[in-house]
Amino acid sequence: MSIRGELFTNQVNLDKRSYFFNVKENRNGDIFLQIVESKIKEGEERRDIVVFADDMKQFFKGMDESLKFIEKAQKERAKIRAEKKAAKEAKFAEGAKPENTKKVYRRKGESRLVAEKRAEKVAKTGRVHVVSKRKAQDSEEY
């Protein structure tokens, strides 16, 4: 046993965090697990959790249930995303217009063909270019 009572240490390094799993023994001879989270920020921030040997089975049982729930939720979300993506691809494969496209109305005195061409440009780029009425009137006068 070392000076601090450490029997075993394991370190896991992630992006901006490090986790230490320390198995220790206190003065009474009780063995416990100390989980330390260390964040790298302006000042080093540390948090720790202590789980005694008598409570470890219940602690890890709770952790296993939480992990199973997380995995199940991730699978369900991935399944929903895949279904949405497949539905969207099927919708566009049929040639239907997407729901979020804007309607383009005919301007006064404009033929249908010109309006349809303008609508095609909007559908391709997804952008509508606004021209002031004065500029449009000035160009028509000349």
PDB file of C-alpha atoms in Angstrom:
ATOM      1  CA  MET A   1       0.000   0.000   0.000  1.00  0.00           C
ATOM      2  CA  SER A   2       1.335   3.406  -0.922  1.00  0.00           C
ATOM      3  CA  ILE A   3       1.359   6.510   1.253  1.00  0.00           C
ATOM      4  CA  ARG A   4      -2.046   7.742   0.038  1.00  0.00           C
ATOM      5  CA  GLY A   5      -3.671   4.300   0.309  1.00  0.00           C
ATOM      6  CA  GLU A   6      -3.838   3.730  -3.451  1.00  0.00           C
ATOM      7  CA  LEU A   7      -4.017   0.099  -4.482  1.00  0.00           C
ATOM      8  CA  PHE A   8      -4.738   0.589  -8.185  1.00  0.00           C
ATOM      9  CA  THR A   9      -5.108   3.572 -10.561  1.00  0.00           C
ATOM     10  CA  ASN A  10      -6.428   3.765 -14.108  1.00  0.00           C
ATOM     11  CA  GLN A  11      -6.534   6.978 -16.187  1.00  0.00           C
ATOM     12  CA  VAL A  12      -8.818   7.730 -19.154  1.00  0.00           C
ATOM     13  CA  ASN A  13      -7.992  10.854 -21.211  1.00  0.00           C
ATOM     14  CA  LEU A  14     -10.670  12.506 -23.349  1.00  0.00           C
ATOM     15  CA  ASP A  15     -10.787  15.875 -25.161  1.00  0.00           C
ATOM     16  CA  LYS A  16     -10.800  18.356 -22.310  1.00  0.00           C
ATOM     17  CA  ARG A  17     -11.334  15.932 -19.442  1.00  0.00           C
ATOM     18  CA  SER A  18      -9.429  13.207 -17.686  1.00  0.00           C
ATOM     19  CA  TYR A  19     -10.960  10.509 -15.526  1.00  0.00           C
ATOM     20  CA  PHE A  20      -9.070   8.647 -12.828  1.00  0.00           C
ATOM     21  CA  PHE A  21     -10.361   5.385 -11.350  1.00  0.00           C
ATOM     22  CA  ASN A  22      -8.526   4.910  -8.076  1.00  0.00           C
ATOM     23  CA  VAL A  23      -8.977   1.879  -5.838  1.00  0.00           C
ATOM     24  CA  LYS A  24      -7.950   2.901  -2.323  1.00  0.00           C
ATOM     25  CA  GLU A  25      -7.926   1.641   1.216  1.00  0.00           C
ATOM     26  CA  ASN A  26      -8.646   3.916   4.181  1.00  0.00           C
ATOM     27  CA  ARG A  27      -7.178   3.723   7.703  1.00  0.00           C
ATOM     28  CA  ASN A  28      -9.927   1.342   8.842  1.00  0.00           C
ATOM     29  CA  GLY A  29      -9.060  -1.105   6.050  1.00  0.00           C
ATOM     30  CA  ASP A  30     -12.182  -0.339   3.977  1.00  0.00           C
ATOM     31  CA  ILE A  31     -11.598  -0.568   0.235  1.00  0.00           C
ATOM     32  CA  PHE A  32     -13.341   1.958  -2.000  1.00  0.00           C
ATOM     33  CA  LEU A  33     -13.365   3.261  -5.558  1.00  0.00           C
ATOM     34  CA  GLN A  34     -12.657   6.935  -6.117  1.00  0.00           C
ATOM     35  CA  ILE A  35     -13.683   8.365  -9.512  1.00  0.00           C
ATOM     36  CA  VAL A  36     -12.058  11.734 -10.214  1.00  0.00           C
ATOM     37  CA  GLU A  37     -12.973  13.998 -13.133  1.00  0.00           C
ATOM     38  CA  SER A  38     -10.420  16.644 -14.006  1.00  0.00           C
ATOM     39  CA  LYS A  39     -11.318  19.437 -16.462  1.00  0.00           C
ATOM     40  CA  ILE A  40      -8.715  21.504 -18.249  1.00  0.00           C
ATOM     41  CA  LYS A  41      -9.860  25.125 -18.102  1.00  0.00           C
ATOM     42  CA  GLU A  42      -8.426  28.416 -16.874  1.00  0.00           C
ATOM     43  CA  GLY A  43      -8.032  26.891 -13.451  1.00  0.00           C
ATOM     44  CA  GLU A  44      -7.914  23.135 -13.090  1.00  0.00           C
ATOM     45  CA  GLU A  45     -11.269  21.882 -11.828  1.00  0.00           C
ATOM     46  CA  ARG A  46     -11.622  18.519 -10.067  1.00  0.00           C
ATOM     47  CA  ARG A  47     -14.619  16.542  -8.861  1.00  0.00           C
ATOM     48  CA  ASP A  48     -14.638  13.149  -7.269  1.00  0.00           C
ATOM     49  CA  ILE A  49     -17.097  10.410  -6.308  1.00  0.00           C
ATOM     50  CA  VAL A  50     -16.396   7.770  -3.685  1.00  0.00           C
ATOM     51  CA  VAL A  51     -18.095   4.360  -3.801  1.00  0.00           C
ATOM     52  CA  PHE A  52     -17.376   1.885  -1.010  1.00  0.00           C
ATOM     53  CA  ALA A  53     -16.872  -1.821  -1.722  1.00  0.00           C
ATOM     54  CA  ASP A  54     -20.150  -2.790   0.010  1.00  0.00           C
ATOM     55  CA  ASP A  55     -22.135  -0.513  -2.326  1.00  0.00           C
ATOM     56  CA  MET A  56     -20.291  -1.234  -5.600  1.00  0.00           C
ATOM     57  CA  LYS A  57     -22.657  -3.952  -6.840  1.00  0.00           C
ATOM     58  CA  GLN A  58     -25.681  -1.665  -6.523  1.00  0.00           C
ATOM     59  CA  PHE A  59     -23.719   1.280  -7.946  1.00  0.00           C
ATOM     60  CA  PHE A  60     -22.599  -0.658 -11.020  1.00  0.00           C
ATOM     61  CA  LYS A  61     -26.058  -2.191 -11.435  1.00  0.00           C
ATOM     62  CA  GLY A  62     -27.486   1.326 -11.628  1.00  0.00           C
ATOM     63  CA  MET A  63     -24.725   2.358 -14.020  1.00  0.00           C
ATOM     64  CA  ASP A  64     -25.389  -0.677 -16.259  1.00  0.00           C
ATOM     65  CA  GLU A  65     -29.116   0.141 -16.381  1.00  0.00           C
ATOM     66  CA  SER A  66     -28.285   3.729 -17.331  1.00  0.00           C
ATOM     67  CA  LEU A  67     -25.899   2.570 -20.071  1.00  0.00           C
ATOM     68  CA  LYS A  68     -28.521   0.187 -21.466  1.00  0.00           C
ATOM     69  CA  PHE A  69     -31.075   3.024 -21.548  1.00  0.00           C
ATOM     70  CA  ILE A  70     -28.600   5.316 -23.334  1.00  0.00           C
ATOM     71  CA  GLU A  71     -27.771   2.659 -25.925  1.00  0.00           C
ATOM     72  CA  LYS A  72     -31.474   1.953 -26.504  1.00  0.00           C
ATOM     73  CA  ALA A  73     -32.252   5.674 -26.896  1.00  0.00           C
ATOM     74  CA  GLN A  74     -29.360   6.125 -29.345  1.00  0.00           C
ATOM     75  CA  LYS A  75     -30.576   3.182 -31.452  1.00  0.00           C
ATOM     76  CA  GLU A  76     -34.123   4.546 -31.496  1.00  0.00           C
ATOM     77  CA  ARG A  77     -32.923   8.012 -32.513  1.00  0.00           C
ATOM     78  CA  ALA A  78     -30.713   6.548 -35.251  1.00  0.00           C
ATOM     79  CA  LYS A  79     -33.672   4.507 -36.502  1.00  0.00           C
ATOM     80  CA  ILE A  80     -35.935   7.592 -36.565  1.00  0.00           C
ATOM     81  CA  ARG A  81     -33.264   9.618 -38.408  1.00  0.00           C
ATOM     82  CA  ALA A  82     -32.835   6.819 -40.970  1.00  0.00           C
ATOM     83  CA  GLU A  83     -36.617   6.613 -41.501  1.00  0.00           C
ATOM     84  CA  LYS A  84     -36.877  10.389 -41.969  1.00  0.00           C
ATOM     85  CA  LYS A  85     -33.971  10.363 -44.407  1.00  0.00           C
ATOM     86  CA  ALA A  86     -35.475   7.476 -46.390  1.00  0.00           C
ATOM     87  CA  ALA A  87     -38.875   9.201 -46.500  1.00  0.00           C
ATOM     88  CA  LYS A  88     -37.270  12.443 -47.657  1.00  0.00           C
ATOM     89  CA  GLU A  89     -35.259  10.662 -50.371  1.00  0.00           C
ATOM     90  CA  ALA A  90     -38.365   8.780 -51.526  1.00  0.00           C
ATOM     91  CA  LYS A  91     -40.327  12.014 -51.641  1.00  0.00           C
ATOM     92  CA  PHE A  92     -37.701  13.732 -53.802  1.00  0.00           C
ATOM     93  CA  ALA A  93     -37.312  10.651 -56.004  1.00  0.00           C
ATOM     94  CA  GLU A  94     -41.000  10.908 -56.930  1.00  0.00           C
ATOM     95  CA  GLY A  95     -40.385  14.419 -58.212  1.00  0.00           C
ATOM     96  CA  ALA A  96     -42.410  16.168 -55.541  1.00  0.00           C
ATOM     97  CA  LYS A  97     -41.378  19.629 -54.489  1.00  0.00           C
ATOM     98  CA  PRO A  98     -39.976  19.978 -50.997  1.00  0.00           C
ATOM     99  CA  GLU A  99     -42.336  21.450 -48.403  1.00  0.00           C
ATOM    100  CA  ASN A 100     -40.080  24.375 -47.584  1.00  0.00           C
ATOM    101  CA  THR A 101     -39.956  25.803 -51.111  1.00  0.00           C
ATOM    102  CA  LYS A 102     -41.599  29.163 -51.551  1.00  0.00           C
ATOM    103  CA  LYS A 103     -44.436  29.748 -53.956  1.00  0.00           C
ATOM    104  CA  VAL A 104     -43.663  32.143 -56.768  1.00  0.00           C
ATOM    105  CA  TYR A 105     -46.591  34.180 -57.967  1.00  0.00           C
ATOM    106  CA  ARG A 106     -46.989  35.808 -61.367  1.00  0.00           C
ATOM    107  CA  ARG A 107     -46.326  39.495 -61.496  1.00  0.00           C
ATOM    108  CA  LYS A 108     -48.846  41.807 -62.992  1.00  0.00           C
ATOM    109  CA  GLY A 109     -48.576  41.684 -66.788  1.00  0.00           C
ATOM    110  CA  GLU A 110     -46.108  38.766 -66.729  1.00  0.00           C
ATOM    111  CA  SER A 111     -46.713  35.694 -68.867  1.00  0.00           C
ATOM    112  CA  ARG A 112     -46.872  32.210 -67.365  1.00  0.00           C
ATOM    113  CA  LEU A 113     -43.704  31.072 -69.110  1.00  0.00           C
ATOM    114  CA  VAL A 114     -41.677  33.918 -67.612  1.00  0.00           C
ATOM    115  CA  ALA A 115     -43.135  33.203 -64.154  1.00  0.00           C
ATOM    116  CA  GLU A 116     -42.315  29.482 -64.488  1.00  0.00           C
ATOM    117  CA  LYS A 117     -38.721  30.237 -65.529  1.00  0.00           C
ATOM    118  CA  ARG A 118     -38.374  32.554 -62.569  1.00  0.00           C
ATOM    119  CA  ALA A 119     -39.829  29.830 -60.313  1.00  0.00           C
ATOM    120  CA  GLU A 120     -37.273  27.312 -61.646  1.00  0.00           C
ATOM    121  CA  LYS A 121     -34.422  29.635 -60.750  1.00  0.00           C
ATOM    122  CA  VAL A 122     -35.778  30.054 -57.235  1.00  0.00           C
ATOM    123  CA  ALA A 123     -36.227  26.305 -56.792  1.00  0.00           C
ATOM    124  CA  LYS A 124     -32.661  25.599 -57.933  1.00  0.00           C
ATOM    125  CA  THR A 125     -30.881  28.152 -55.802  1.00  0.00           C
ATOM    126  CA  GLY A 126     -33.360  28.415 -52.979  1.00  0.00           C
ATOM    127  CA  ARG A 127     -32.851  32.170 -52.970  1.00  0.00           C
ATOM    128  CA  VAL A 128     -35.179  34.921 -53.995  1.00  0.00           C
ATOM    129  CA  HIS A 129     -33.556  38.046 -55.352  1.00  0.00           C
ATOM    130  CA  VAL A 130     -35.463  41.186 -54.509  1.00  0.00           C
ATOM    131  CA  VAL A 131     -35.348  44.039 -56.978  1.00  0.00           C
ATOM    132  CA  SER A 132     -36.701  47.410 -55.945  1.00  0.00           C
ATOM    133  CA  LYS A 133     -39.791  48.636 -57.786  1.00  0.00           C
ATOM    134  CA  ARG A 134     -38.049  51.821 -58.896  1.00  0.00           C
ATOM    135  CA  LYS A 135     -35.251  49.939 -60.645  1.00  0.00           C
ATOM    136  CA  ALA A 136     -37.776  47.632 -62.330  1.00  0.00           C
ATOM    137  CA  GLN A 137     -39.889  50.599 -63.503  1.00  0.00           C
ATOM    138  CA  ASP A 138     -36.832  52.527 -64.695  1.00  0.00           C
ATOM    139  CA  SER A 139     -35.625  49.572 -66.782  1.00  0.00           C
ATOM    140  CA  GLU A 140     -39.090  49.159 -68.358  1.00  0.00           C
ATOM    141  CA  GLU A 141     -39.192  52.826 -69.429  1.00  0.00           C
ATOM    142  CA  TYR A 142     -36.017  52.569 -71.455  1.00  0.00           C
TER     143      TYR A 142
END
